[in-house]
Coordinates of C-alpha atoms and ligand atoms in Angstrom, one line a residue:
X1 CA -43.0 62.2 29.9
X2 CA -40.0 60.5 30.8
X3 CA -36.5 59.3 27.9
X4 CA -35.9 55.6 28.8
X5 CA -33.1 53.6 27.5
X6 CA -33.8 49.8 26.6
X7 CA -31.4 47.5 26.3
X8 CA -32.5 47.1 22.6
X9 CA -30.4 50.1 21.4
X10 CA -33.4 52.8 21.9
X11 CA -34.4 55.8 24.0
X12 CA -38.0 55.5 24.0
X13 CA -40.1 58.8 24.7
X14 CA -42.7 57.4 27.7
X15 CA -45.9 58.0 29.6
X16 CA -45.8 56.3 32.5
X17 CA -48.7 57.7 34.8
X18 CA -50.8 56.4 37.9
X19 CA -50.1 53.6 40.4
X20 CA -51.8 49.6 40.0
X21 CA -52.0 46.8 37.9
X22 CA -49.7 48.1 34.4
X23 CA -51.1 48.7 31.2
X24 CA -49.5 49.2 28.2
X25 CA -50.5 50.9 25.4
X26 CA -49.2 50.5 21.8
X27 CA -50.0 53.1 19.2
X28 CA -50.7 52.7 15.9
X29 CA -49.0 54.2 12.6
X30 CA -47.5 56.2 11.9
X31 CA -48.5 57.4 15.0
X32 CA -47.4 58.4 18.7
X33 CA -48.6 58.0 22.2
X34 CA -50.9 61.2 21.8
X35 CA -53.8 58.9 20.3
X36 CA -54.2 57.2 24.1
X37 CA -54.6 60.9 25.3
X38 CA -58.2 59.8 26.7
X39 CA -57.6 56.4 27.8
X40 CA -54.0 57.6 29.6
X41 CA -56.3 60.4 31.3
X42 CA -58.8 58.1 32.4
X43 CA -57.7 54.7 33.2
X44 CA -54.2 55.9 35.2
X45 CA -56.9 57.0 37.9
X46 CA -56.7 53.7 38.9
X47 CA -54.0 51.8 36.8
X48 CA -50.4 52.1 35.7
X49 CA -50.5 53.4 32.4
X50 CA -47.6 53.2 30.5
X51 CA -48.1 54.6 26.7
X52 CA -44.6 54.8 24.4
X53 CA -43.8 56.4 21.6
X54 CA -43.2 53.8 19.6
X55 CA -39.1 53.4 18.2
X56 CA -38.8 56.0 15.3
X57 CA -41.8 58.1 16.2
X58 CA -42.7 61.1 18.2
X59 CA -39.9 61.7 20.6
X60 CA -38.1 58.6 20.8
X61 CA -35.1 57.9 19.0
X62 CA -35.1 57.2 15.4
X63 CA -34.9 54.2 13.4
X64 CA -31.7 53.1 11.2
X65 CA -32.4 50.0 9.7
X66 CA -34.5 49.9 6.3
X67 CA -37.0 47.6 7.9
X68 CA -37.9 47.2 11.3
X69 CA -40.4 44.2 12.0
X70 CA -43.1 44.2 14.1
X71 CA -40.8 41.5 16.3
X72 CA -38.5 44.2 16.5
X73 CA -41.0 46.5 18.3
X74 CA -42.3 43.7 20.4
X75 CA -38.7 43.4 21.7
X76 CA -38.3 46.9 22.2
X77 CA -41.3 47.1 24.0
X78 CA -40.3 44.1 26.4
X79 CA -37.5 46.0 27.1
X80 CA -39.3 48.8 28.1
X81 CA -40.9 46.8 30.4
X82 CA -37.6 45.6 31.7
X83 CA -35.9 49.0 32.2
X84 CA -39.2 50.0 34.2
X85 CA -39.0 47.4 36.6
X86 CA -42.1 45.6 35.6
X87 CA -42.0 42.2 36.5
X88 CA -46.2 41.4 37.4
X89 CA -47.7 40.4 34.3
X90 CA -49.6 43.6 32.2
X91 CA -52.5 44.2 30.2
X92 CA -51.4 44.6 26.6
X93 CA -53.4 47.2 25.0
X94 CA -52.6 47.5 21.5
X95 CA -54.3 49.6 17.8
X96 CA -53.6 48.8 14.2
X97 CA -49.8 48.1 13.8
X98 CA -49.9 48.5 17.5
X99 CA -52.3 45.5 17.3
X100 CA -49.6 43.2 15.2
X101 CA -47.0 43.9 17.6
X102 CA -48.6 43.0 20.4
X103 CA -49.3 39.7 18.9
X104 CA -45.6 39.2 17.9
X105 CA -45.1 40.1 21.9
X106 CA -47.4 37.2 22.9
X107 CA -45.6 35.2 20.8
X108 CA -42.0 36.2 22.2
X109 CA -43.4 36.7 26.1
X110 CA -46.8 35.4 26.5
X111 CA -46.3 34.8 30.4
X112 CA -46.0 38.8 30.8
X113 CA -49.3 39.2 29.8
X114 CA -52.2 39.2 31.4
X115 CA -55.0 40.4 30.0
X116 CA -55.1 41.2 26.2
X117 CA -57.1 44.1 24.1
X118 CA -56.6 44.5 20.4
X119 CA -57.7 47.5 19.0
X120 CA -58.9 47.6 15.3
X121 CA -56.0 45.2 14.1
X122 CA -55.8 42.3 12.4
X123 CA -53.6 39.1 13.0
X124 CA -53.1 38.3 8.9
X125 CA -50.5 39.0 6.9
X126 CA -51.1 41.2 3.9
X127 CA -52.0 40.1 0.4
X128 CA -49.3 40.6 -1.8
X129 CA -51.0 43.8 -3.1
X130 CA -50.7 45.4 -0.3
X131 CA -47.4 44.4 0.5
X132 CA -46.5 46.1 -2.7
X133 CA -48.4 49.4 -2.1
X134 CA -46.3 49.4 1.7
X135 CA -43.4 49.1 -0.2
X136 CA -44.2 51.6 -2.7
X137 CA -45.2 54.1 0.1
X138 CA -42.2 53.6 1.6
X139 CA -40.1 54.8 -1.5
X140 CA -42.1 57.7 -2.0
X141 CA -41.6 58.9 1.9
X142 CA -37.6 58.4 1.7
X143 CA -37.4 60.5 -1.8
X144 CA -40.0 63.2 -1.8
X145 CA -40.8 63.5 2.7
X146 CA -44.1 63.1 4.0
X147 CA -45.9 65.8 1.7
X148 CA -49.6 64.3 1.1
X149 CA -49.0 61.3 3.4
X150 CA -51.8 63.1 6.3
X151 CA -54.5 64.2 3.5
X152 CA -54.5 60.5 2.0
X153 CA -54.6 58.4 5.2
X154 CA -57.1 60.9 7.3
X155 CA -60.2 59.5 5.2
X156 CA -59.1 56.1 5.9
X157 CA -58.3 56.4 9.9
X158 CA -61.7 58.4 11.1
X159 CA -65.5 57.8 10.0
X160 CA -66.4 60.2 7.5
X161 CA -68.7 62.3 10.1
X162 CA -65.2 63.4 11.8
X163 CA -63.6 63.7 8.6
X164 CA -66.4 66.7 7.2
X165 CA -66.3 68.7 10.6
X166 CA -62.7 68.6 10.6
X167 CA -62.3 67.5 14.3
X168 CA -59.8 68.3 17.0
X169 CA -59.0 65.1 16.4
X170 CA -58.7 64.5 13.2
X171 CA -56.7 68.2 13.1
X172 CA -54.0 66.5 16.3
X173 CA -54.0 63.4 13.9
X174 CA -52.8 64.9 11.1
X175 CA -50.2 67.2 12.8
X176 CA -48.6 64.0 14.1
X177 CA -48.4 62.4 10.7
X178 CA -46.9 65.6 9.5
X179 CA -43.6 65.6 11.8
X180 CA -43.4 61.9 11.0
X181 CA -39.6 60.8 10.0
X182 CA -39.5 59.7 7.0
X183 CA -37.1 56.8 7.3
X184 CA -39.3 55.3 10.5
X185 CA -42.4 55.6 8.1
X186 CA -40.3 54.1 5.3
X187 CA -38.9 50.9 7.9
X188 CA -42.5 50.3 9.9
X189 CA -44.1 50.1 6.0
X190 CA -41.7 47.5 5.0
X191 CA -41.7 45.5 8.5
X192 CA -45.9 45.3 8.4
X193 CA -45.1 44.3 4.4
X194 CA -43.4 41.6 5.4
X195 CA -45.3 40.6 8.8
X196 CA -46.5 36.9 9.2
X197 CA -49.8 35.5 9.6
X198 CA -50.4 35.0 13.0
X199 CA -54.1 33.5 12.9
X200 CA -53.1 30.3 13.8
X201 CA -51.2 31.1 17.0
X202 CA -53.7 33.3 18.2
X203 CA -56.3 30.6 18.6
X204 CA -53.8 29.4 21.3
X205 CA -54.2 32.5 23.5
X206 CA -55.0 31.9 27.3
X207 CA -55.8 34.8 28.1
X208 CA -58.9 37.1 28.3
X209 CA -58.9 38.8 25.6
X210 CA -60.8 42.2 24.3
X211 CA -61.4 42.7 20.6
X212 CA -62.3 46.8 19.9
X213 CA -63.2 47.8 16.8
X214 CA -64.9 51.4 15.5
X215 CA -68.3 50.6 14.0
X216 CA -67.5 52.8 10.5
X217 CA -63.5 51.3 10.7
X218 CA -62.3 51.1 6.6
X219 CA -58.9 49.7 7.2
X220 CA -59.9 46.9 9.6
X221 CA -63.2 45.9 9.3
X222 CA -66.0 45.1 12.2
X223 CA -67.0 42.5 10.7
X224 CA -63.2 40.9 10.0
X225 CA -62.5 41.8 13.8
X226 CA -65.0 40.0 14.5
X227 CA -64.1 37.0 13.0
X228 CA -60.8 37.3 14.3
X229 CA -62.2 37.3 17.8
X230 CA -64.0 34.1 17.5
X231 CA -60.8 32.4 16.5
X232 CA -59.4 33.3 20.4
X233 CA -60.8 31.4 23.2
X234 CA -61.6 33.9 25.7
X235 CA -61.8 37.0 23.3
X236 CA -65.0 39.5 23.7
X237 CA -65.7 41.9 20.4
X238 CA -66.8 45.1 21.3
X239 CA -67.9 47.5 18.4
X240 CA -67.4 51.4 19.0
X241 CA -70.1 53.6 17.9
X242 CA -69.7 56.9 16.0
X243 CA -65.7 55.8 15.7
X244 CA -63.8 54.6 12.4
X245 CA -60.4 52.9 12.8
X246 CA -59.2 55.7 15.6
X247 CA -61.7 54.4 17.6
X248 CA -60.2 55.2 21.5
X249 CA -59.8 58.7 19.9
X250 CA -63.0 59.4 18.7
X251 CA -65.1 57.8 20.8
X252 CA -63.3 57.6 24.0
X253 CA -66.2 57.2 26.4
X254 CA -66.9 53.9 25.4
X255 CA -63.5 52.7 24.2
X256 CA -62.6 53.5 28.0
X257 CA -65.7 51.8 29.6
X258 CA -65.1 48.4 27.1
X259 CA -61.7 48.3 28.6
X260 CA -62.8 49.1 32.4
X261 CA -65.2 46.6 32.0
Ligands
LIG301 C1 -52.3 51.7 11.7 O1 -53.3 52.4 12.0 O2 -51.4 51.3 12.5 C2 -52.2 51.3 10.2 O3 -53.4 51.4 9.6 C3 -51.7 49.8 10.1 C4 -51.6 49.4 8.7 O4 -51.2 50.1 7.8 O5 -51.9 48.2 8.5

């Protein structure tokens, strides 16, 4: 792990492994690199894999504003790219809210990627709802901490099999949502509450695209990613057996091959 300062006013905490063609990889929320643990292990044999935690979480530097969009990542993450010297167009790997910033990047810096893969994301905005529940989360983390955040989320981010045995994974999972800060959790809820629908523009993508999705995912469905990928040109879906909406950690052997492939 390296600490590298962007020139967006951040020290991002980094994985930045193997030699080749770049790949970055966008974690979801409220999350931190650890969830690529298989896919930085395995594709940074033969690619440079370069797997942030995300402003706010894990150990990079924390978050001051009330809301931080998903553009606000996105530029963040260009500047990551900047301070590593990165200058070849990348493949843009991205899950969940990782997922929506990685479409506000294409919008900001399309010609930097090369290759796209959206992992169990969505390019909608939220129904007003859901907006409201963001927003109500957010309150609730900033007065009372992140008590109960882990036991409510778990069911909802791995397929119910993981969920019973308790896995390794789910167990990492719900350390990491433990440590979360509150105030990051708080600014990422109201920046995907206010997010834009991006369906339109993604029918404009040039570029081969992969669209991931766990077969038992509750949050973002196969069957919405699926129509999502049929509304970009070159986009293949790929559904993930055994695997909810952590799909790349609970079913890592074929997340990995879908992206090798
Ligand atoms: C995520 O995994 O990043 C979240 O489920 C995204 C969301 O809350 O929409």
């Amino acid at each position: 792990m390296q600490k590298i300062e962007i020139n967006t006013g951040a020290t991002l905490n980094v994985v930045d492994q193997g030699d080749g063609h770049p790949i970055l990889l966008l974690h979801g929320f409220p999350l931190d690199h650890t969830m690529w643990q298989h896919q930085i292990a395995e594709l940074s044999k033969t690619h440079r894999v370069i797997a942030p935690d995300l402003r706010g979480f894990g150990e990079s530097s924390e978050i001051t504003a009330d809301t931080f969009h998903m553009r606000d990542f996105a530029e963040d993450a260009i500047s990551l790219l900047d301070a590593l010297g990165i200058d070849v167009a990348i493949t843009l790997c991205g899950l969940s809210m990782g997922g929506y910033i990685s479409l506000e990047l294409m919008e900001l810096a399309a010609e930097r990627v090369k290759r796209l893969i959206l992992c169990d994301t969505r390019a909608t905005a939220d129904p007003p709802e859901v907006a409201r529940g963001r927003q109500l989360m957010a309150a609730n983390v900033l007065a009372d901490g992140m008590a109960g955040v882990s036991d409510n989320m778990i069911p909802k981010l791995f397929a119910p099999q993981a969920v019973s045995e308790n896995t390794k994974a789910v167990q990492s999972t719900k350390a990491v949502i433990d440590s979360a800060q509150p105030s990051a959790v708080a600014a990422a809820q109201r920046g995907m509450a206010e997010r834009r629908d991006l369906s339109d523009p993604i029918t404009k993508f040039a570029v081969p695209t992969l669209v991931i999705c766990g077969e038992h995912d509750a949050i973002t469905t196969s069957s919405e990613m699926q129509q999502m990928a049929t509304r970009i040109q070159s986009a293949r879906f790929v559904q993930i057996a055994n695997a909810g909406h952590m799909a790349p950690l609970e079913n890592p052997i074929e997340t990995n091959r879908a992206i090798i492939d």
